[in-house]
PDB file of C-alpha atoms in Angstrom:
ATOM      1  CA  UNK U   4     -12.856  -8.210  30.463  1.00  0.00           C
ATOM      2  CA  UNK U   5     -11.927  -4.555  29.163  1.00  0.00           C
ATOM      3  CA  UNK U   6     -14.546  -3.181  27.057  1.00  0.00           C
ATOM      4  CA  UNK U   7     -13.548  -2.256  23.127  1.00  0.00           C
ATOM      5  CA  UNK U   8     -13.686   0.945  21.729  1.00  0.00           C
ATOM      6  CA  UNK U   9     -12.757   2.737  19.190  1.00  0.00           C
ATOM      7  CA  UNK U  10     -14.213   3.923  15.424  1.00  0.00           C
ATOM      8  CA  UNK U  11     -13.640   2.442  11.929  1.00  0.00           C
ATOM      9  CA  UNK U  12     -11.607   5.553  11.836  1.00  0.00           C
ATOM     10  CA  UNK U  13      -9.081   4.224  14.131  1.00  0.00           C
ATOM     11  CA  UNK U  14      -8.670   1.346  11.479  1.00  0.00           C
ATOM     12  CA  UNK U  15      -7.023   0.776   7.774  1.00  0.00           C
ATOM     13  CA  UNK U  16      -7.346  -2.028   5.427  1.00  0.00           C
ATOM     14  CA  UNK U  17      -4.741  -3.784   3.172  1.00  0.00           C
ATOM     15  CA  UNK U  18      -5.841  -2.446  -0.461  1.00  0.00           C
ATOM     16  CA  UNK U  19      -5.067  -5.655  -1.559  1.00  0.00           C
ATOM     17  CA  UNK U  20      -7.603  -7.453   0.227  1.00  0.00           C
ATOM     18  CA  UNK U  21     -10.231  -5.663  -2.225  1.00  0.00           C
ATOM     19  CA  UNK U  22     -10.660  -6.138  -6.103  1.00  0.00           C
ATOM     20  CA  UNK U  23     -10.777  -4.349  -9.193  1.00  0.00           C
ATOM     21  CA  UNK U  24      -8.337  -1.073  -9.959  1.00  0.00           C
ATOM     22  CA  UNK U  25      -6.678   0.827  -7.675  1.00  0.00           C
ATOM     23  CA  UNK U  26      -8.877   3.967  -7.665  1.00  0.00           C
ATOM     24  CA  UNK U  27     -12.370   1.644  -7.465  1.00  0.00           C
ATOM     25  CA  UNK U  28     -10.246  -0.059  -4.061  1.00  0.00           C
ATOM     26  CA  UNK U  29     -10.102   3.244  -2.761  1.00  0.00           C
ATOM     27  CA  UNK U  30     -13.155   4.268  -3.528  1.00  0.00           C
ATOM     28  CA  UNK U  31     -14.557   1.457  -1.933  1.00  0.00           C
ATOM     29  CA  UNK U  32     -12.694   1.899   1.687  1.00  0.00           C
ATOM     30  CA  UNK U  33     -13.343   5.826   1.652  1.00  0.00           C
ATOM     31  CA  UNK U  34     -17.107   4.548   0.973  1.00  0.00           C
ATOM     32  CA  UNK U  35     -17.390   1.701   4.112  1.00  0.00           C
ATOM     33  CA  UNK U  36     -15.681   4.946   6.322  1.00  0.00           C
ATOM     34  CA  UNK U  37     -11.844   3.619   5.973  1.00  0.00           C
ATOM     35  CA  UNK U  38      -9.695   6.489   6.728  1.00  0.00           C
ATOM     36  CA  UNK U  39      -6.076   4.854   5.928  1.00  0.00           C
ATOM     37  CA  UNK U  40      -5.295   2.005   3.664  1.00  0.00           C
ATOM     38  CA  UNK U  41      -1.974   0.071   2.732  1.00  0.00           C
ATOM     39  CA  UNK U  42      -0.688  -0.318  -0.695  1.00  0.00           C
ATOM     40  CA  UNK U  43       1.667  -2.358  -1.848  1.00  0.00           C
ATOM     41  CA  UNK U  44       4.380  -0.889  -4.403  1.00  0.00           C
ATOM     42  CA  UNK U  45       2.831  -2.572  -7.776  1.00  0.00           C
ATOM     43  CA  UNK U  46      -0.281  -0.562  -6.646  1.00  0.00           C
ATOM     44  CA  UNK U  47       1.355   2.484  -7.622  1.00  0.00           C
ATOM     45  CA  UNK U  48       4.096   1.265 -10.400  1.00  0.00           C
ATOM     46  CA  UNK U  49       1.439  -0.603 -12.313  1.00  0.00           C
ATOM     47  CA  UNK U  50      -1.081   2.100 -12.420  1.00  0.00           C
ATOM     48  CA  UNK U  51      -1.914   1.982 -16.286  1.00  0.00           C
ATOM     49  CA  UNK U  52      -1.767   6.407 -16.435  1.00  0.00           C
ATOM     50  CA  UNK U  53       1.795   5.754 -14.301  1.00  0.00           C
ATOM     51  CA  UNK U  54       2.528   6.490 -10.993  1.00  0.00           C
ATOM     52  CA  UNK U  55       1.979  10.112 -10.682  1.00  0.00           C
ATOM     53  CA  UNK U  56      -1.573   9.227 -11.651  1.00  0.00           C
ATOM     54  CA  UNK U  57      -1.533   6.981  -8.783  1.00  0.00           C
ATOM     55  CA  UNK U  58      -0.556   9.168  -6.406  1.00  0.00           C
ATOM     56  CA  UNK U  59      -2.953  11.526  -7.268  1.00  0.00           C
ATOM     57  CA  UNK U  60      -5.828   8.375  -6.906  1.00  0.00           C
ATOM     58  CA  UNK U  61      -4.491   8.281  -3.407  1.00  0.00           C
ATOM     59  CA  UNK U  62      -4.348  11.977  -2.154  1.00  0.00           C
ATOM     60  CA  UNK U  63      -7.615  12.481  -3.987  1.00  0.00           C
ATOM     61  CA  UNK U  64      -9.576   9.643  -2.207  1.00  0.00           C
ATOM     62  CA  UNK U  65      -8.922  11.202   1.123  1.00  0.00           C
ATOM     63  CA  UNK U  66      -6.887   7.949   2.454  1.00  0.00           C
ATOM     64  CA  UNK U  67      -4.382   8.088   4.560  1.00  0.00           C
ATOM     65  CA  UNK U  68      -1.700   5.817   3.684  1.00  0.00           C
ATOM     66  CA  UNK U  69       0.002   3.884   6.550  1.00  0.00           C
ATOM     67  CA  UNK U  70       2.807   2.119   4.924  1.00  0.00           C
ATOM     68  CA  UNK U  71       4.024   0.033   1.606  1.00  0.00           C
ATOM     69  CA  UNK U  72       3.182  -3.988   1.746  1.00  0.00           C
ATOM     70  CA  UNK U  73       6.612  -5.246   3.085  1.00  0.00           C
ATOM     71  CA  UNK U  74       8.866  -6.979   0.593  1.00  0.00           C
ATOM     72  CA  UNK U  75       9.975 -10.751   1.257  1.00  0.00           C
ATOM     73  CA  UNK U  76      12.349 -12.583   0.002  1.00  0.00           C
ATOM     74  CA  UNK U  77      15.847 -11.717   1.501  1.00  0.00           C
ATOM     75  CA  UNK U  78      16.315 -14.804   3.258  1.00  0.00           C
ATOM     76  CA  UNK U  79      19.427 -16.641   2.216  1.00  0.00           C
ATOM     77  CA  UNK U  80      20.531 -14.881  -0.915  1.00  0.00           C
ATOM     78  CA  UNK U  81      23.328 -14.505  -2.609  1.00  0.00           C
ATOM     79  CA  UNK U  82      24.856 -12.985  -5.472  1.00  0.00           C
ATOM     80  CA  UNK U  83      22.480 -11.511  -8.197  1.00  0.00           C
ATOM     81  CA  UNK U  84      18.989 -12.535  -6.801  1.00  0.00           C
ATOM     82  CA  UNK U  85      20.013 -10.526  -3.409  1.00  0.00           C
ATOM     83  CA  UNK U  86      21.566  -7.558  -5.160  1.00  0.00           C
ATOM     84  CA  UNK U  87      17.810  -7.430  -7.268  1.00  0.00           C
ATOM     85  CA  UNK U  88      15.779  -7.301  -4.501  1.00  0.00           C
ATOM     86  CA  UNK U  89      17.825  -4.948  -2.351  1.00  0.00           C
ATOM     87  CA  UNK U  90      17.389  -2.958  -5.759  1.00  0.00           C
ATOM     88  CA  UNK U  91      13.612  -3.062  -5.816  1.00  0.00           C
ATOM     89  CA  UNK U  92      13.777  -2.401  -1.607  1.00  0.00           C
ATOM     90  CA  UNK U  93      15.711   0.981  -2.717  1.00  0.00           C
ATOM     91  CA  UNK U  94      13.031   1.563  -5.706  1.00  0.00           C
ATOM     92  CA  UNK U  95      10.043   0.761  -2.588  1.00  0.00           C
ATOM     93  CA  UNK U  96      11.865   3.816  -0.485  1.00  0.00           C
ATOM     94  CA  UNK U  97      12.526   6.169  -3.009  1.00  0.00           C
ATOM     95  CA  UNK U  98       8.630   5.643  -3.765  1.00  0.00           C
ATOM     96  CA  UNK U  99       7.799   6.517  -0.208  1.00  0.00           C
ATOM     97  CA  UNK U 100       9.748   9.623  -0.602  1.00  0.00           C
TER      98      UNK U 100
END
């Protein structure tokens, strides 16, 4: 049996696997010794001060982020319900730009 190894460092946590805003999340992973987090898109567009205030929660905290929560849904639509979510998918990587 191999041995593990490996830091918390080496590790990130789904932000949305903790509670409360999104700057007490971070806070929260940067305290435990998280290095790198995901977010999820509302994370940043719902951010009450807007989203360059939630950018700035993020590079402030220290975090790296490793990617945006993937968006689900595609599967078998048509017509205006496919043509909205390929909408927000464009919104999701102009707000990883």
């Amino acid at each position: 049996m191999s041995q593990l190894t490996g830091t918390i460092d080496d590790y990130g946590v789904d932000a949305a696997s903790l509670a409360g805003s999104l700057p007490v999340r971070l806070a929260a992973l940067r305290e435990v010794g998280f290095s790198q987090a995901m977010l999820s898109a509302r994370d940043l567009v719902e951010h009450p001060q807007g989203v360059e205030a939630a950018i700035g929660a993020v590079r402030s905290s220290g975090l790296r982020v490793t990617g945006l929560r993937v968006q689900r849904g595609f599967e078998g639509l048509a017509g205006p319900s496919h043509a909205y979510l390929t909408d927000v998918a464009k919104s999701m990587l102009e707000l990883c730009a």
